[in-house]
CSV table of N, CA and C in Angstrom, one decimal:
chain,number,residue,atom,x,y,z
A,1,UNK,N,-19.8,8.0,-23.2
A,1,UNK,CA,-19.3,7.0,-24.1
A,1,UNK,C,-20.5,6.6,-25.1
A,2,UNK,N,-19.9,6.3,-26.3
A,2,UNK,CA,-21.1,6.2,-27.1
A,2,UNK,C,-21.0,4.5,-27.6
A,3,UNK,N,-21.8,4.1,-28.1
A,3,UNK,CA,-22.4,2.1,-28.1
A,3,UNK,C,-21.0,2.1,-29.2
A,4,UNK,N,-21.2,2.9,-30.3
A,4,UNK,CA,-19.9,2.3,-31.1
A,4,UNK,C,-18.2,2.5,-30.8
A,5,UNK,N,-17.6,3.1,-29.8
A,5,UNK,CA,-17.0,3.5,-28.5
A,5,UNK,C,-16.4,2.0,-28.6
A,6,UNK,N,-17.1,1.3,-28.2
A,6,UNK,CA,-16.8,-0.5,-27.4
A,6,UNK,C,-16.5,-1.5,-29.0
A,7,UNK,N,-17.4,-1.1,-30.1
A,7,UNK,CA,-17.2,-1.9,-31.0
A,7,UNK,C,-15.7,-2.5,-31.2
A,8,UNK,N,-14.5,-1.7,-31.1
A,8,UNK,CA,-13.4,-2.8,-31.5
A,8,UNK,C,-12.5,-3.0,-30.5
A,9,UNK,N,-13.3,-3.7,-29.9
A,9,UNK,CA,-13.3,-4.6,-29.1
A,9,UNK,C,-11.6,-3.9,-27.9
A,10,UNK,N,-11.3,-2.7,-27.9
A,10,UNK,CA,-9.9,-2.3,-27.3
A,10,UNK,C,-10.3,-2.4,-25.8
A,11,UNK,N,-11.6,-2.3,-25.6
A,11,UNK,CA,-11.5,-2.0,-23.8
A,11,UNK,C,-12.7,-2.6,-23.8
A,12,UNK,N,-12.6,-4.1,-23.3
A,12,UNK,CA,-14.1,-4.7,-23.2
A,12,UNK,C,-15.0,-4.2,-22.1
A,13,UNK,N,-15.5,-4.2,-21.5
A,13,UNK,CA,-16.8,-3.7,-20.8
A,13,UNK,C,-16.3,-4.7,-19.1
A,14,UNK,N,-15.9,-4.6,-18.2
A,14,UNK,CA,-15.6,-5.1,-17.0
A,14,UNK,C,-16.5,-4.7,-16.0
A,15,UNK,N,-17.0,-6.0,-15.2
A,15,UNK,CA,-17.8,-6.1,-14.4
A,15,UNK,C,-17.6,-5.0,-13.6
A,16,UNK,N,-18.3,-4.3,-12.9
A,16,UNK,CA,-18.5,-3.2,-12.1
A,16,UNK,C,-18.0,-3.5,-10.5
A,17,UNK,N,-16.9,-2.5,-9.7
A,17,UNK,CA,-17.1,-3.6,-8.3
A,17,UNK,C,-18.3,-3.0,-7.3
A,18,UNK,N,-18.4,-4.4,-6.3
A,18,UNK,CA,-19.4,-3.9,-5.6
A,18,UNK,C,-19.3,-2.5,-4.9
A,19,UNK,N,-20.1,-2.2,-3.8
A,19,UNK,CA,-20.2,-0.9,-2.9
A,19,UNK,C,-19.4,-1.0,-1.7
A,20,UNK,N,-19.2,-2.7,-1.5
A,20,UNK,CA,-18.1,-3.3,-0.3
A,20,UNK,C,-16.8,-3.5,-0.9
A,21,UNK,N,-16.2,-3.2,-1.9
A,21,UNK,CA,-15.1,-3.3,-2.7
A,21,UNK,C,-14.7,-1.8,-3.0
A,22,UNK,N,-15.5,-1.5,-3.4
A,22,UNK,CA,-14.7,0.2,-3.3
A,22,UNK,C,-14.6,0.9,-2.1
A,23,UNK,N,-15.6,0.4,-1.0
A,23,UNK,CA,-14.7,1.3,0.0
A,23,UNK,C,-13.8,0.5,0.9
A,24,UNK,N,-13.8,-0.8,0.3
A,24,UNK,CA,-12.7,-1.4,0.8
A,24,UNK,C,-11.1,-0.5,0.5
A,25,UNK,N,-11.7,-0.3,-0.5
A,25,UNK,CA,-10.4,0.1,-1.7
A,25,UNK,C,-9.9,1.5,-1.2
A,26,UNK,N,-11.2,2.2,-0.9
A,26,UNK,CA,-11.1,3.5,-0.1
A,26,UNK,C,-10.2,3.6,1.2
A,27,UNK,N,-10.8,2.8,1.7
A,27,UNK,CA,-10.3,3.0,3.2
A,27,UNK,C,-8.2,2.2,3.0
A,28,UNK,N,-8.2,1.4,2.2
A,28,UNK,CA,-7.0,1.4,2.1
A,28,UNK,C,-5.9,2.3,1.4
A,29,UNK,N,-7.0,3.5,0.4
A,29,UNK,CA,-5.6,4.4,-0.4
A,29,UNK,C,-5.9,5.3,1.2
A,30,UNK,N,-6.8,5.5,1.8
A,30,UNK,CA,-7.1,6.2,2.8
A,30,UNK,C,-5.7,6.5,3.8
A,31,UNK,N,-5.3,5.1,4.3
A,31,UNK,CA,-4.2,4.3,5.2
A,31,UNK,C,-2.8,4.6,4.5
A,32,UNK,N,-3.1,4.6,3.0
A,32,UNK,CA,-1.6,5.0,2.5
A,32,UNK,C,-1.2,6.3,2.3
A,33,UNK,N,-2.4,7.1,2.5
A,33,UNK,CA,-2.3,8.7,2.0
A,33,UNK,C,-1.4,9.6,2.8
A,34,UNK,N,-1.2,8.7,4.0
A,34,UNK,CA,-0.3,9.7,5.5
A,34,UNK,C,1.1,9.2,4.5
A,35,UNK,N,2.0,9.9,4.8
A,35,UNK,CA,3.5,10.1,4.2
A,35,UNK,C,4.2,8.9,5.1
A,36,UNK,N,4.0,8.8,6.8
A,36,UNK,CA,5.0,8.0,7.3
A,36,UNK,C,4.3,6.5,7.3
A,37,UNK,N,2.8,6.3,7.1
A,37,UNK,CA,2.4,5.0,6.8
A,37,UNK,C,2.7,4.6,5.6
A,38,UNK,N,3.0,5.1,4.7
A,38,UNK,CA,3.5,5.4,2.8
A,38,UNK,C,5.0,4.3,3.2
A,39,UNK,N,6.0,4.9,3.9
A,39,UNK,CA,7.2,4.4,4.3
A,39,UNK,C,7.4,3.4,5.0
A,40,UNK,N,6.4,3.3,6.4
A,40,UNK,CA,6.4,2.2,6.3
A,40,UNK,C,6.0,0.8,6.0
A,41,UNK,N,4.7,0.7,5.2
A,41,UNK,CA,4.4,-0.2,4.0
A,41,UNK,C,5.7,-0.4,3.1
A,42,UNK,N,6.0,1.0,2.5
A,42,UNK,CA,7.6,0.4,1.4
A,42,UNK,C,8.4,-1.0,2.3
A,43,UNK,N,8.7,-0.5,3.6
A,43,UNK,CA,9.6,-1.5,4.5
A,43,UNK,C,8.6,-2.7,4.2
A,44,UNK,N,7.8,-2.8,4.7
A,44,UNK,CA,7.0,-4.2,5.3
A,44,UNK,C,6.5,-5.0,4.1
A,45,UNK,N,6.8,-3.9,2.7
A,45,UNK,CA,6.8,-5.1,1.5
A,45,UNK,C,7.6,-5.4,1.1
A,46,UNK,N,9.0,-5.6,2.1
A,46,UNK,CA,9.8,-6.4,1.1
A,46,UNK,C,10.5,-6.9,2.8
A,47,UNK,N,10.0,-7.1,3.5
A,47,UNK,CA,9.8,-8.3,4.5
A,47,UNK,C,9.5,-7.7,6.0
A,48,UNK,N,10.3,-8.2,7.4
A,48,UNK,CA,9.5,-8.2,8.4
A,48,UNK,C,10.4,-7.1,9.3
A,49,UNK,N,10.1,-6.5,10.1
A,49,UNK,CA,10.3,-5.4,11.2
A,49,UNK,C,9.7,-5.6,12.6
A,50,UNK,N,10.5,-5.0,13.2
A,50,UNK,CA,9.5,-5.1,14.7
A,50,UNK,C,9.8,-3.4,14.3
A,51,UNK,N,9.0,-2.6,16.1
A,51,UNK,CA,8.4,-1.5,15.9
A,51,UNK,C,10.1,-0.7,16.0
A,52,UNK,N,11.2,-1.2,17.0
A,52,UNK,CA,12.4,-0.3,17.1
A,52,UNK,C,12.6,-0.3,15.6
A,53,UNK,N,13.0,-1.0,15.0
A,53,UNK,CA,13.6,-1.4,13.4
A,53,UNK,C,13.2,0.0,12.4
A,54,UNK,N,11.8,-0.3,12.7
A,54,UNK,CA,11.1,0.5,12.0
A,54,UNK,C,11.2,2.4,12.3
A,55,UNK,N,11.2,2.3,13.4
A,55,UNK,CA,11.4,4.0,14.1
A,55,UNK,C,12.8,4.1,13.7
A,56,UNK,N,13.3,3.5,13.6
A,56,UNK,CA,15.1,4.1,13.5
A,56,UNK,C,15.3,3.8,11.6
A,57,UNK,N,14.9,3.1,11.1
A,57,UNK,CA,14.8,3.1,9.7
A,57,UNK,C,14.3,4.6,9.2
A,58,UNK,N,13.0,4.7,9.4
A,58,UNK,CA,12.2,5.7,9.1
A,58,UNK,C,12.6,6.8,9.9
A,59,UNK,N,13.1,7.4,10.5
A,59,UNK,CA,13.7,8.2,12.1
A,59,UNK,C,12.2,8.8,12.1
A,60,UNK,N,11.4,8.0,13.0
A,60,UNK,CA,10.4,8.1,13.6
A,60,UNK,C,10.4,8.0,15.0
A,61,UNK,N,9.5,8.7,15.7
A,61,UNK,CA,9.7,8.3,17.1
A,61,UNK,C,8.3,6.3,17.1
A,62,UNK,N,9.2,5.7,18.1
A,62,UNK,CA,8.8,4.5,18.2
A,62,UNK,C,7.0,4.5,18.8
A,63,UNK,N,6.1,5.6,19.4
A,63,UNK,CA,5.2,5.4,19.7
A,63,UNK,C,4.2,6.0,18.5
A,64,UNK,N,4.3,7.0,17.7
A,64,UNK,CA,4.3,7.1,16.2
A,64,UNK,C,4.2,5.8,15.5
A,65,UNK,N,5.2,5.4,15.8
A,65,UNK,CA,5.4,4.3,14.5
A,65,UNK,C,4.6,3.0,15.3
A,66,UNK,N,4.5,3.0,16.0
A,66,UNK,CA,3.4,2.2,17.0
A,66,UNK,C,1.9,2.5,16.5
A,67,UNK,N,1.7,3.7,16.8
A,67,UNK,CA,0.1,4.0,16.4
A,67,UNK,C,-0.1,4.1,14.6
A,68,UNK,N,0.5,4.2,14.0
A,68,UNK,CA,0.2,3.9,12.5
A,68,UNK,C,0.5,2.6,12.2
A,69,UNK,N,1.2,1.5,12.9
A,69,UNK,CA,1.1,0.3,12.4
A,69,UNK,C,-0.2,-0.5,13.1
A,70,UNK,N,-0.6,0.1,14.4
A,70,UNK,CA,-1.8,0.0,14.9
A,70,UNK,C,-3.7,0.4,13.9
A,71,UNK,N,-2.9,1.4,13.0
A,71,UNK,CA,-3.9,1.8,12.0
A,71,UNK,C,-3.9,0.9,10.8
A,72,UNK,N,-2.6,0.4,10.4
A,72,UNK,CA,-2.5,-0.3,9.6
A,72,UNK,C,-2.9,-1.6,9.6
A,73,UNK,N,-3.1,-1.9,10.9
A,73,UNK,CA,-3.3,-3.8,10.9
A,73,UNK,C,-5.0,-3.7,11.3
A,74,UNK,N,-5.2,-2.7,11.7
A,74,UNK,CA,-6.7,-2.5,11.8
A,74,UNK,C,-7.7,-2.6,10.1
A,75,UNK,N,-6.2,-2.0,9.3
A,75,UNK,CA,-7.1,-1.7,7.7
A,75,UNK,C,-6.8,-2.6,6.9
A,76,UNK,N,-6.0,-4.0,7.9
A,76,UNK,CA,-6.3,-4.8,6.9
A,76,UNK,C,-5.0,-5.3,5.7
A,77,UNK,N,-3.9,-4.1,6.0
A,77,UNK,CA,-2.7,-3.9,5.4
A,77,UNK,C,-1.7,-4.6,5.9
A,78,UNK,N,-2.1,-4.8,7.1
A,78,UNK,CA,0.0,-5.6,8.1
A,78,UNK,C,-0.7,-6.8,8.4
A,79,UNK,N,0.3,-7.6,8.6
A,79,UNK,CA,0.3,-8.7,9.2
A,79,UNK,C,1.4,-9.4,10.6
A,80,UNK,N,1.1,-9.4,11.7
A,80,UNK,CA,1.7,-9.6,12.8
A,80,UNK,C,2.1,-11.1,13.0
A,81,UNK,N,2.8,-11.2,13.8
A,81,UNK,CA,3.2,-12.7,14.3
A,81,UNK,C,4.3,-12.3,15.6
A,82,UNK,N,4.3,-13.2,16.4
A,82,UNK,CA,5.5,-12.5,17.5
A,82,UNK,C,6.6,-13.9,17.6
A,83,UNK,N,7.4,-13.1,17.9
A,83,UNK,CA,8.9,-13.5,17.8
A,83,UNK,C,9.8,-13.6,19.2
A,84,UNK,N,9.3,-14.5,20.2
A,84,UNK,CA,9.5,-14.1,21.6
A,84,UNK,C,8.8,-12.9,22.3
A,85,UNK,N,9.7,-12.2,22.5
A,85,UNK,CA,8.6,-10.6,23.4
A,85,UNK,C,8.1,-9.8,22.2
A,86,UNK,N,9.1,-9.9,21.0
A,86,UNK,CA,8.8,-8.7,20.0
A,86,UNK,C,7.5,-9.1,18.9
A,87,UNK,N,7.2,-8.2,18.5
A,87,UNK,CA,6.2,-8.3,17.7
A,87,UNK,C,7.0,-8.4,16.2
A,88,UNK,N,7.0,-9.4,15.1
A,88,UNK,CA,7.6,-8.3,13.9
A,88,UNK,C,6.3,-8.5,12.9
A,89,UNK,N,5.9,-7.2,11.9
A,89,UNK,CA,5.2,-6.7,11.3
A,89,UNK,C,5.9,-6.8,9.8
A,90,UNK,N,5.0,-7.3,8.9
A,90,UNK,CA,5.3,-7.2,7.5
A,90,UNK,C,3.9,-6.7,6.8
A,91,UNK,N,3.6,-6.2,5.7
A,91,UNK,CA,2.9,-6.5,4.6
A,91,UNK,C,2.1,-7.8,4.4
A,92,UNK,N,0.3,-7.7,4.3
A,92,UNK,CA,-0.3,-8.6,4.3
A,92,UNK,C,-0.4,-9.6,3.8
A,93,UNK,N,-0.1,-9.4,1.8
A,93,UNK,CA,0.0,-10.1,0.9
A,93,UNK,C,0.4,-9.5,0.0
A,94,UNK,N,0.8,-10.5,-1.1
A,94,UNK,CA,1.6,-10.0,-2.7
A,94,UNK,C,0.2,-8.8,-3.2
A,95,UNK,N,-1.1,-8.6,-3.1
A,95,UNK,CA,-1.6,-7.8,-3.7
A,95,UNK,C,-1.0,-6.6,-2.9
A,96,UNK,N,-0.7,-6.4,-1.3
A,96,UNK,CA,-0.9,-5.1,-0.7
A,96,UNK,C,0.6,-4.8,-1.3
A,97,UNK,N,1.7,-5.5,-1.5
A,97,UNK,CA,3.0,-4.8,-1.8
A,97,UNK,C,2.9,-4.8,-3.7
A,98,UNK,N,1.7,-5.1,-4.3
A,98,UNK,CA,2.2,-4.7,-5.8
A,98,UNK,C,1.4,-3.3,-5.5
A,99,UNK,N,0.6,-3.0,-4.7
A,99,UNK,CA,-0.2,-1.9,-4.4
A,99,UNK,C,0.8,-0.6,-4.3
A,100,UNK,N,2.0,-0.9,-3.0
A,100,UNK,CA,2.4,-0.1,-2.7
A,100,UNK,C,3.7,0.3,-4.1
A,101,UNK,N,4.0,-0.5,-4.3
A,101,UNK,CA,5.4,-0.6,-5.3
A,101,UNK,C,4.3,0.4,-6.4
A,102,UNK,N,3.7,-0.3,-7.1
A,102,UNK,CA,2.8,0.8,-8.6
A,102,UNK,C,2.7,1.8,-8.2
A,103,UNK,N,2.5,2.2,-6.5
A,103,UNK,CA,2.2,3.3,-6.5
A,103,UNK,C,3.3,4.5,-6.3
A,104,UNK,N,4.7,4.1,-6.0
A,104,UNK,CA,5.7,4.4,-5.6
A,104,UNK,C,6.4,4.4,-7.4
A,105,UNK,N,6.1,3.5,-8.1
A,105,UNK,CA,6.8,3.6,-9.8
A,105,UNK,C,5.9,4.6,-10.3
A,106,UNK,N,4.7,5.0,-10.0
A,106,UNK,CA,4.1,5.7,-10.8
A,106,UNK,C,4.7,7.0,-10.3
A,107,UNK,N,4.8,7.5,-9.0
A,107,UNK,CA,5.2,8.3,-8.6
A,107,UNK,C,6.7,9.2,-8.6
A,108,UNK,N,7.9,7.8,-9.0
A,108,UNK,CA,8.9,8.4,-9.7
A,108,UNK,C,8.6,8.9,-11.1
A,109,UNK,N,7.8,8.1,-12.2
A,109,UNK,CA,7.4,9.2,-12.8
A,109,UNK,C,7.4,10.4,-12.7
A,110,UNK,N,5.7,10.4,-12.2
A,110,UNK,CA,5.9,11.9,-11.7
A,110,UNK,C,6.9,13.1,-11.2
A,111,UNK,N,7.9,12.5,-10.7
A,111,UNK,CA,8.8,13.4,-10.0
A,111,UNK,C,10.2,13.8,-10.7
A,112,UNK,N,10.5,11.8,-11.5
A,112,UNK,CA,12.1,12.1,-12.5
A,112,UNK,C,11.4,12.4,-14.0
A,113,UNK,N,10.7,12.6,-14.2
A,113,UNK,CA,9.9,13.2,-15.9
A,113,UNK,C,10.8,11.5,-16.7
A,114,UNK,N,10.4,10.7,-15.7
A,114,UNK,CA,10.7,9.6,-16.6
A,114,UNK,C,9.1,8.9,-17.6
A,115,UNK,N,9.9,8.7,-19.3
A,115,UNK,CA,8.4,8.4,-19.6
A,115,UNK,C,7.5,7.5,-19.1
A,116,UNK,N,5.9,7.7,-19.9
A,116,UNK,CA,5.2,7.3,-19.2
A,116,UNK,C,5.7,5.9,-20.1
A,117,UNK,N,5.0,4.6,-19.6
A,117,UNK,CA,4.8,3.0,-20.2
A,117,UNK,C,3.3,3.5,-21.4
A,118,UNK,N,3.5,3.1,-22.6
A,118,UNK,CA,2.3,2.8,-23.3
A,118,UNK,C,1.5,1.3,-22.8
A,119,UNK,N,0.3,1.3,-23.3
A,119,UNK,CA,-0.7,0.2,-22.9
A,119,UNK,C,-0.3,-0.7,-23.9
């Protein structure tokens, strides 16, 4: 990039993130890269599951869907709370479900040749 590049003013110059921010960032596209942790994030951002819900939604076996939500609450992604004996599991916060949604709109792109959005 060259100094006159920035001159009108289209893409100002944005702080850099730290080294603890990007692999934060890492380790979470990391968690979304598997196909059935992908699906189940879609569910858990747009509200709450226990683990049967989830295996029969997704037709996963329930010890599967056990050990990736066990990966997922490790990375920071799910959020638990128990409900008598059951566990039910949602989506952490409004950033981890605008995460998963952009990534799922960008992706029908890709797949229905719908156009892109200009900036």
């Amino acid at each position: 990039m060259y100094a006159r590049d920035n001159a009108s003013g289209a893409n100002p110059p944005q702080e850099q993130p730290t080294s603890a921010q990007v692999e934060a960032a890492v380790e979470a596209f990391r968690m979304l890269s598997d196909a059935t942790r992908l699906r189940l994030m879609w569910l858990l951002a747009s509200g709450e599951y226990d683990v049967g819900s989830l295996a029969e939604t997704i037709a996963v076996a329930r010890p599967s869907v056990s050990q990736h939500l066990a990966k997922l609450r490790l990375a920071g992604l799910v959020h638990t709370r128990r409900d008598g004996r059951r566990v039910l599991y949602r989506a952490r916060d409004v950033h981890v479900c605008t995460l998963i949604g952009e990534a799922l709109f960008h992706a029908d792109h890709e797949v229905s040749n719908i156009p892109r959005h200009q900036d």
